[in-house]
Amino acid sequence: MIILAYLAGSISSAIIICKIKKLPDPREVGSNNPGATNVLRNTNKLTAAIVLFFDILKGVIPVWGAYFLGIEPIAIGFIGVAACLGHMYPIFFGFKGGKAVATAFGVLLPIGFTLGGLLIVTWIFVAKLTRYSSLAAIVTVSLAPLYTWMIKPSYVYPVFMLSALIVFRHKDNIQRLLNGTESKISIKK
Protein backbone atom coordinates (compact mmCIF):
# COMPACT_ATOMS: atom_id res chain seq x y z
CA MET A 1 0.00 0.00 0.00
CA ILE A 2 2.87 2.38 0.75
CA ILE A 3 4.39 1.78 -2.71
CA LEU A 4 1.00 2.19 -4.42
CA ALA A 5 0.37 5.41 -2.47
CA TYR A 6 3.77 6.77 -3.52
CA LEU A 7 3.10 5.91 -7.16
CA ALA A 8 -0.36 7.52 -7.02
CA GLY A 9 1.17 10.62 -5.48
CA SER A 10 3.80 10.70 -8.23
CA ILE A 11 1.16 11.38 -10.90
CA SER A 12 1.45 15.14 -11.31
CA SER A 13 -1.97 16.41 -12.30
CA ALA A 14 -0.62 19.95 -12.75
CA ILE A 15 1.90 18.88 -15.38
CA ILE A 16 -0.43 16.44 -17.13
CA ILE A 17 -3.45 18.77 -17.25
CA CYS A 18 -1.38 21.74 -18.41
CA LYS A 19 0.16 19.55 -21.13
CA ILE A 20 -3.28 18.30 -22.26
CA LYS A 21 -4.63 21.87 -22.36
CA LYS A 22 -1.46 23.12 -24.12
CA LEU A 23 -0.69 25.50 -21.26
CA PRO A 24 2.75 26.40 -19.88
CA ASP A 25 4.47 23.73 -17.83
CA PRO A 26 4.00 24.85 -14.18
CA ARG A 27 7.61 23.83 -13.45
CA GLU A 28 8.80 26.54 -15.84
CA VAL A 29 6.61 29.52 -14.88
CA GLY A 30 5.73 31.44 -11.72
CA SER A 31 7.04 29.68 -8.62
CA ASN A 32 8.08 26.65 -10.72
CA ASN A 33 5.89 24.55 -8.43
CA PRO A 34 3.61 21.95 -10.04
CA GLY A 35 0.65 22.61 -7.78
CA ALA A 36 -2.79 24.19 -7.93
CA THR A 37 -1.72 27.61 -6.60
CA ASN A 38 0.96 28.07 -9.26
CA VAL A 39 -1.42 26.78 -11.94
CA LEU A 40 -3.98 29.37 -10.78
CA ARG A 41 -1.41 32.16 -10.94
CA ASN A 42 -0.38 31.19 -14.48
CA THR A 43 -3.52 29.86 -16.16
CA ASN A 44 -7.13 30.09 -15.00
CA LYS A 45 -9.50 29.07 -12.19
CA LEU A 46 -10.98 26.07 -14.01
CA THR A 47 -7.59 24.51 -14.72
CA ALA A 48 -6.46 25.15 -11.14
CA ALA A 49 -9.68 23.60 -9.79
CA ILE A 50 -9.15 20.47 -11.90
CA VAL A 51 -5.55 20.18 -10.65
CA LEU A 52 -6.74 20.71 -7.06
CA PHE A 53 -9.41 18.00 -7.42
CA PHE A 54 -6.98 15.39 -8.76
CA ASP A 55 -4.28 16.30 -6.21
CA ILE A 56 -6.81 15.77 -3.41
CA LEU A 57 -8.01 12.53 -4.99
CA LYS A 58 -4.53 10.99 -5.08
CA GLY A 59 -4.39 11.44 -1.30
CA VAL A 60 -7.93 10.21 -0.63
CA ILE A 61 -7.82 6.97 -2.65
CA PRO A 62 -4.84 5.23 -0.99
CA VAL A 63 -5.85 6.26 2.54
CA TRP A 64 -9.51 5.32 2.14
CA GLY A 65 -8.44 2.04 0.57
CA ALA A 66 -6.15 1.32 3.52
CA TYR A 67 -8.91 2.24 5.96
CA PHE A 68 -11.33 -0.21 4.31
CA LEU A 69 -8.67 -2.93 4.38
CA GLY A 70 -8.56 -2.53 8.18
CA ILE A 71 -4.99 -1.23 8.32
CA GLU A 72 -3.97 0.32 11.67
CA PRO A 73 -3.92 4.14 12.03
CA ILE A 74 -0.12 4.43 12.29
CA ALA A 75 0.33 2.38 9.10
CA ILE A 76 -2.32 4.49 7.38
CA GLY A 77 -0.23 7.48 8.41
CA PHE A 78 2.78 6.06 6.56
CA ILE A 79 0.57 5.41 3.53
CA GLY A 80 -0.58 9.05 3.62
CA VAL A 81 3.00 10.27 3.97
CA ALA A 82 3.97 8.08 0.99
CA ALA A 83 1.25 9.69 -1.17
CA CYS A 84 2.54 13.15 -0.21
CA LEU A 85 6.16 12.13 -0.82
CA GLY A 86 5.07 10.97 -4.25
CA HIS A 87 3.65 14.42 -4.95
CA MET A 88 6.78 16.14 -3.60
CA TYR A 89 9.30 13.81 -5.25
CA PRO A 90 7.48 12.16 -8.18
CA ILE A 91 9.30 9.25 -9.78
CA PHE A 92 7.58 10.00 -13.10
CA PHE A 93 8.75 13.64 -13.24
CA GLY A 94 12.39 13.61 -12.20
CA PHE A 95 11.63 13.77 -8.47
CA LYS A 96 10.69 17.47 -8.79
CA GLY A 97 7.20 18.01 -7.46
CA GLY A 98 5.02 20.30 -5.44
CA LYS A 99 4.41 21.04 -1.79
CA ALA A 100 1.64 18.39 -1.38
CA VAL A 101 -0.85 20.60 0.46
CA ALA A 102 -3.85 19.42 -1.58
CA THR A 103 -2.65 15.81 -1.45
CA ALA A 104 -2.26 16.10 2.34
CA PHE A 105 -5.82 17.43 2.52
CA GLY A 106 -6.91 14.36 0.58
CA VAL A 107 -5.00 12.15 2.99
CA LEU A 108 -6.74 13.78 5.97
CA LEU A 109 -10.24 13.83 4.46
CA PRO A 110 -11.01 10.14 5.18
CA ILE A 111 -10.51 10.83 8.92
CA GLY A 112 -13.76 12.75 8.76
CA PHE A 113 -15.62 15.48 6.95
CA THR A 114 -15.58 17.55 10.14
CA LEU A 115 -11.79 17.59 9.97
CA GLY A 116 -11.97 18.47 6.28
CA GLY A 117 -14.30 21.36 7.06
CA LEU A 118 -12.05 22.68 9.82
CA LEU A 119 -9.04 22.53 7.51
CA ILE A 120 -10.86 24.37 4.71
CA VAL A 121 -12.17 27.08 7.03
CA THR A 122 -8.72 27.57 8.56
CA TRP A 123 -7.01 27.82 5.17
CA ILE A 124 -9.59 30.27 3.79
CA PHE A 125 -9.49 32.40 6.95
CA VAL A 126 -5.68 32.72 6.96
CA ALA A 127 -5.50 33.19 3.17
CA LYS A 128 -8.11 35.96 3.20
CA LEU A 129 -6.52 37.61 6.23
CA THR A 130 -2.93 37.53 4.99
CA ARG A 131 -3.19 36.78 1.23
CA TYR A 132 -0.35 34.25 1.59
CA SER A 133 -1.23 30.78 0.32
CA SER A 134 1.91 29.33 1.89
CA LEU A 135 1.16 30.83 5.31
CA ALA A 136 -2.42 29.54 5.11
CA ALA A 137 -1.06 26.06 4.34
CA ILE A 138 1.51 26.18 7.15
CA VAL A 139 -1.02 27.35 9.75
CA THR A 140 -3.61 24.83 8.57
CA VAL A 141 -1.31 21.80 8.68
CA SER A 142 0.09 22.96 12.01
CA LEU A 143 -3.43 22.93 13.48
CA ALA A 144 -4.35 19.61 11.83
CA PRO A 145 -3.01 17.45 14.72
CA LEU A 146 -5.05 19.48 17.22
CA TYR A 147 -8.19 19.17 15.13
CA THR A 148 -7.54 15.45 14.72
CA TRP A 149 -7.09 15.01 18.47
CA MET A 150 -10.52 16.61 18.98
CA ILE A 151 -12.18 14.34 16.37
CA LYS A 152 -10.30 10.99 16.21
CA PRO A 153 -7.39 10.89 18.67
CA SER A 154 -6.06 7.56 17.35
CA TYR A 155 -4.88 9.39 14.20
CA VAL A 156 -2.95 12.19 15.95
CA TYR A 157 0.52 10.70 15.48
CA PRO A 158 0.11 9.96 11.76
CA VAL A 159 -1.33 13.44 11.21
CA PHE A 160 1.55 14.97 13.15
CA MET A 161 4.03 13.14 10.86
CA LEU A 162 2.24 14.47 7.81
CA SER A 163 2.08 18.01 9.21
CA ALA A 164 5.80 18.02 9.98
CA LEU A 165 6.55 16.89 6.42
CA ILE A 166 4.42 19.65 4.87
CA VAL A 167 5.92 22.36 7.11
CA PHE A 168 9.43 21.12 6.24
CA ARG A 169 8.57 21.28 2.53
CA HIS A 170 7.62 24.95 3.04
CA LYS A 171 11.03 25.91 4.52
CA ASP A 172 11.82 28.22 1.58
CA ASN A 173 8.39 29.84 1.87
CA ILE A 174 8.95 30.37 5.60
CA GLN A 175 12.25 32.12 4.84
CA ARG A 176 10.56 34.34 2.23
CA LEU A 177 7.74 35.14 4.69
CA LEU A 178 10.32 36.18 7.29
CA ASN A 179 12.17 38.28 4.68
CA GLY A 180 8.94 39.85 3.39
CA THR A 181 9.52 38.55 -0.15
CA GLU A 182 6.82 35.85 -0.37
CA SER A 183 4.31 36.24 -3.24
CA LYS A 184 0.73 37.02 -2.27
CA ILE A 185 -2.34 35.53 -3.85
CA SER A 186 -5.18 37.50 -5.31
CA ILE A 187 -8.54 36.66 -3.70
CA LYS A 188 -11.46 38.17 -5.56
CA LYS A 189 -15.07 38.21 -4.42
Tab-separated table of C-alpha atoms in Angstrom:
chain	number	residue	atom	x	y	z
A	1	MET	CA	0.000	0.000	0.000
A	2	ILE	CA	2.874	2.379	0.748
A	3	ILE	CA	4.388	1.777	-2.713
A	4	LEU	CA	1.004	2.187	-4.423
A	5	ALA	CA	0.365	5.411	-2.467
A	6	TYR	CA	3.769	6.768	-3.521
A	7	LEU	CA	3.102	5.912	-7.164
A	8	ALA	CA	-0.365	7.516	-7.020
A	9	GLY	CA	1.169	10.620	-5.476
A	10	SER	CA	3.799	10.698	-8.231
A	11	ILE	CA	1.162	11.375	-10.896
A	12	SER	CA	1.454	15.144	-11.313
A	13	SER	CA	-1.974	16.406	-12.297
A	14	ALA	CA	-0.624	19.950	-12.747
A	15	ILE	CA	1.898	18.877	-15.375
A	16	ILE	CA	-0.433	16.435	-17.130
A	17	ILE	CA	-3.449	18.770	-17.245
A	18	CYS	CA	-1.375	21.744	-18.410
A	19	LYS	CA	0.161	19.553	-21.133
A	20	ILE	CA	-3.285	18.299	-22.258
A	21	LYS	CA	-4.635	21.871	-22.362
A	22	LYS	CA	-1.464	23.123	-24.124
A	23	LEU	CA	-0.689	25.505	-21.256
A	24	PRO	CA	2.752	26.403	-19.881
A	25	ASP	CA	4.474	23.729	-17.827
A	26	PRO	CA	4.000	24.846	-14.181
A	27	ARG	CA	7.606	23.834	-13.451
A	28	GLU	CA	8.796	26.543	-15.838
A	29	VAL	CA	6.605	29.519	-14.877
A	30	GLY	CA	5.728	31.442	-11.720
A	31	SER	CA	7.040	29.681	-8.622
A	32	ASN	CA	8.078	26.647	-10.721
A	33	ASN	CA	5.887	24.552	-8.426
A	34	PRO	CA	3.607	21.945	-10.042
A	35	GLY	CA	0.650	22.608	-7.776
A	36	ALA	CA	-2.790	24.189	-7.932
A	37	THR	CA	-1.717	27.613	-6.599
A	38	ASN	CA	0.957	28.073	-9.261
A	39	VAL	CA	-1.420	26.784	-11.939
A	40	LEU	CA	-3.976	29.370	-10.775
A	41	ARG	CA	-1.408	32.158	-10.944
A	42	ASN	CA	-0.377	31.192	-14.475
A	43	THR	CA	-3.517	29.856	-16.156
A	44	ASN	CA	-7.131	30.091	-15.000
A	45	LYS	CA	-9.500	29.074	-12.192
A	46	LEU	CA	-10.977	26.070	-14.012
A	47	THR	CA	-7.588	24.509	-14.724
A	48	ALA	CA	-6.457	25.152	-11.140
A	49	ALA	CA	-9.680	23.601	-9.795
A	50	ILE	CA	-9.152	20.475	-11.900
A	51	VAL	CA	-5.551	20.183	-10.646
A	52	LEU	CA	-6.740	20.706	-7.062
A	53	PHE	CA	-9.406	18.002	-7.419
A	54	PHE	CA	-6.975	15.391	-8.757
A	55	ASP	CA	-4.276	16.300	-6.213
A	56	ILE	CA	-6.811	15.765	-3.411
A	57	LEU	CA	-8.010	12.526	-4.990
A	58	LYS	CA	-4.533	10.993	-5.078
A	59	GLY	CA	-4.390	11.436	-1.302
A	60	VAL	CA	-7.926	10.207	-0.634
A	61	ILE	CA	-7.825	6.975	-2.647
A	62	PRO	CA	-4.841	5.225	-0.993
A	63	VAL	CA	-5.853	6.257	2.536
A	64	TRP	CA	-9.506	5.322	2.137
A	65	GLY	CA	-8.438	2.044	0.567
A	66	ALA	CA	-6.147	1.321	3.524
A	67	TYR	CA	-8.907	2.240	5.964
A	68	PHE	CA	-11.327	-0.207	4.311
A	69	LEU	CA	-8.665	-2.933	4.382
A	70	GLY	CA	-8.557	-2.527	8.180
A	71	ILE	CA	-4.990	-1.225	8.321
A	72	GLU	CA	-3.966	0.318	11.669
A	73	PRO	CA	-3.918	4.136	12.026
A	74	ILE	CA	-0.118	4.430	12.291
A	75	ALA	CA	0.331	2.379	9.099
A	76	ILE	CA	-2.321	4.491	7.384
A	77	GLY	CA	-0.232	7.481	8.407
A	78	PHE	CA	2.777	6.059	6.564
A	79	ILE	CA	0.570	5.409	3.529
A	80	GLY	CA	-0.575	9.046	3.618
A	81	VAL	CA	3.002	10.275	3.969
A	82	ALA	CA	3.967	8.084	0.991
A	83	ALA	CA	1.253	9.695	-1.165
A	84	CYS	CA	2.542	13.150	-0.207
A	85	LEU	CA	6.162	12.135	-0.816
A	86	GLY	CA	5.072	10.968	-4.254
A	87	HIS	CA	3.652	14.423	-4.948
A	88	MET	CA	6.777	16.135	-3.595
A	89	TYR	CA	9.296	13.806	-5.250
A	90	PRO	CA	7.478	12.158	-8.181
A	91	ILE	CA	9.303	9.251	-9.776
A	92	PHE	CA	7.580	10.003	-13.104
A	93	PHE	CA	8.750	13.642	-13.236
A	94	GLY	CA	12.391	13.610	-12.205
A	95	PHE	CA	11.629	13.774	-8.467
A	96	LYS	CA	10.689	17.467	-8.789
A	97	GLY	CA	7.196	18.010	-7.460
A	98	GLY	CA	5.018	20.301	-5.437
A	99	LYS	CA	4.406	21.036	-1.788
A	100	ALA	CA	1.640	18.386	-1.377
A	101	VAL	CA	-0.848	20.604	0.461
A	102	ALA	CA	-3.846	19.424	-1.582
A	103	THR	CA	-2.650	15.810	-1.455
A	104	ALA	CA	-2.260	16.098	2.337
A	105	PHE	CA	-5.817	17.434	2.522
A	106	GLY	CA	-6.907	14.363	0.576
A	107	VAL	CA	-5.000	12.145	2.989
A	108	LEU	CA	-6.740	13.781	5.967
A	109	LEU	CA	-10.242	13.834	4.460
A	110	PRO	CA	-11.013	10.144	5.185
A	111	ILE	CA	-10.505	10.828	8.919
A	112	GLY	CA	-13.760	12.753	8.761
A	113	PHE	CA	-15.619	15.479	6.947
A	114	THR	CA	-15.579	17.550	10.140
A	115	LEU	CA	-11.788	17.586	9.973
A	116	GLY	CA	-11.969	18.470	6.284
A	117	GLY	CA	-14.298	21.364	7.055
A	118	LEU	CA	-12.045	22.683	9.817
A	119	LEU	CA	-9.037	22.532	7.508
A	120	ILE	CA	-10.857	24.365	4.706
A	121	VAL	CA	-12.175	27.082	7.030
A	122	THR	CA	-8.717	27.566	8.562
A	123	TRP	CA	-7.010	27.820	5.173
A	124	ILE	CA	-9.587	30.274	3.794
A	125	PHE	CA	-9.487	32.401	6.949
A	126	VAL	CA	-5.683	32.718	6.958
A	127	ALA	CA	-5.498	33.190	3.173
A	128	LYS	CA	-8.108	35.960	3.197
A	129	LEU	CA	-6.522	37.611	6.229
A	130	THR	CA	-2.927	37.532	4.986
A	131	ARG	CA	-3.188	36.781	1.225
A	132	TYR	CA	-0.351	34.253	1.586
A	133	SER	CA	-1.233	30.777	0.317
A	134	SER	CA	1.913	29.331	1.886
A	135	LEU	CA	1.160	30.831	5.313
A	136	ALA	CA	-2.416	29.537	5.113
A	137	ALA	CA	-1.060	26.061	4.339
A	138	ILE	CA	1.512	26.181	7.147
A	139	VAL	CA	-1.018	27.354	9.753
A	140	THR	CA	-3.614	24.829	8.571
A	141	VAL	CA	-1.314	21.805	8.676
A	142	SER	CA	0.086	22.960	12.011
A	143	LEU	CA	-3.427	22.933	13.476
A	144	ALA	CA	-4.354	19.613	11.830
A	145	PRO	CA	-3.010	17.446	14.718
A	146	LEU	CA	-5.046	19.483	17.224
A	147	TYR	CA	-8.191	19.173	15.131
A	148	THR	CA	-7.537	15.447	14.724
A	149	TRP	CA	-7.095	15.007	18.471
A	150	MET	CA	-10.522	16.614	18.975
A	151	ILE	CA	-12.181	14.342	16.371
A	152	LYS	CA	-10.299	10.988	16.207
A	153	PRO	CA	-7.394	10.888	18.674
A	154	SER	CA	-6.057	7.563	17.349
A	155	TYR	CA	-4.884	9.385	14.203
A	156	VAL	CA	-2.954	12.194	15.947
A	157	TYR	CA	0.518	10.698	15.478
A	158	PRO	CA	0.110	9.957	11.758
A	159	VAL	CA	-1.329	13.445	11.205
A	160	PHE	CA	1.552	14.969	13.153
A	161	MET	CA	4.028	13.137	10.856
A	162	LEU	CA	2.237	14.470	7.806
A	163	SER	CA	2.082	18.008	9.214
A	164	ALA	CA	5.803	18.023	9.984
A	165	LEU	CA	6.551	16.887	6.420
A	166	ILE	CA	4.419	19.649	4.874
A	167	VAL	CA	5.919	22.357	7.114
A	168	PHE	CA	9.426	21.116	6.238
A	169	ARG	CA	8.572	21.284	2.527
A	170	HIS	CA	7.620	24.949	3.044
A	171	LYS	CA	11.028	25.907	4.515
A	172	ASP	CA	11.824	28.220	1.580
A	173	ASN	CA	8.387	29.839	1.868
A	174	ILE	CA	8.951	30.371	5.598
A	175	GLN	CA	12.252	32.117	4.842
A	176	ARG	CA	10.560	34.339	2.234
A	177	LEU	CA	7.740	35.136	4.685
A	178	LEU	CA	10.320	36.185	7.291
A	179	ASN	CA	12.168	38.280	4.678
A	180	GLY	CA	8.935	39.850	3.386
A	181	THR	CA	9.520	38.549	-0.154
A	182	GLU	CA	6.819	35.849	-0.369
A	183	SER	CA	4.307	36.239	-3.236
A	184	LYS	CA	0.725	37.023	-2.269
A	185	ILE	CA	-2.344	35.529	-3.846
A	186	SER	CA	-5.183	37.502	-5.308
A	187	ILE	CA	-8.536	36.662	-3.703
A	188	LYS	CA	-11.461	38.165	-5.557
A	189	LYS	CA	-15.074	38.209	-4.424
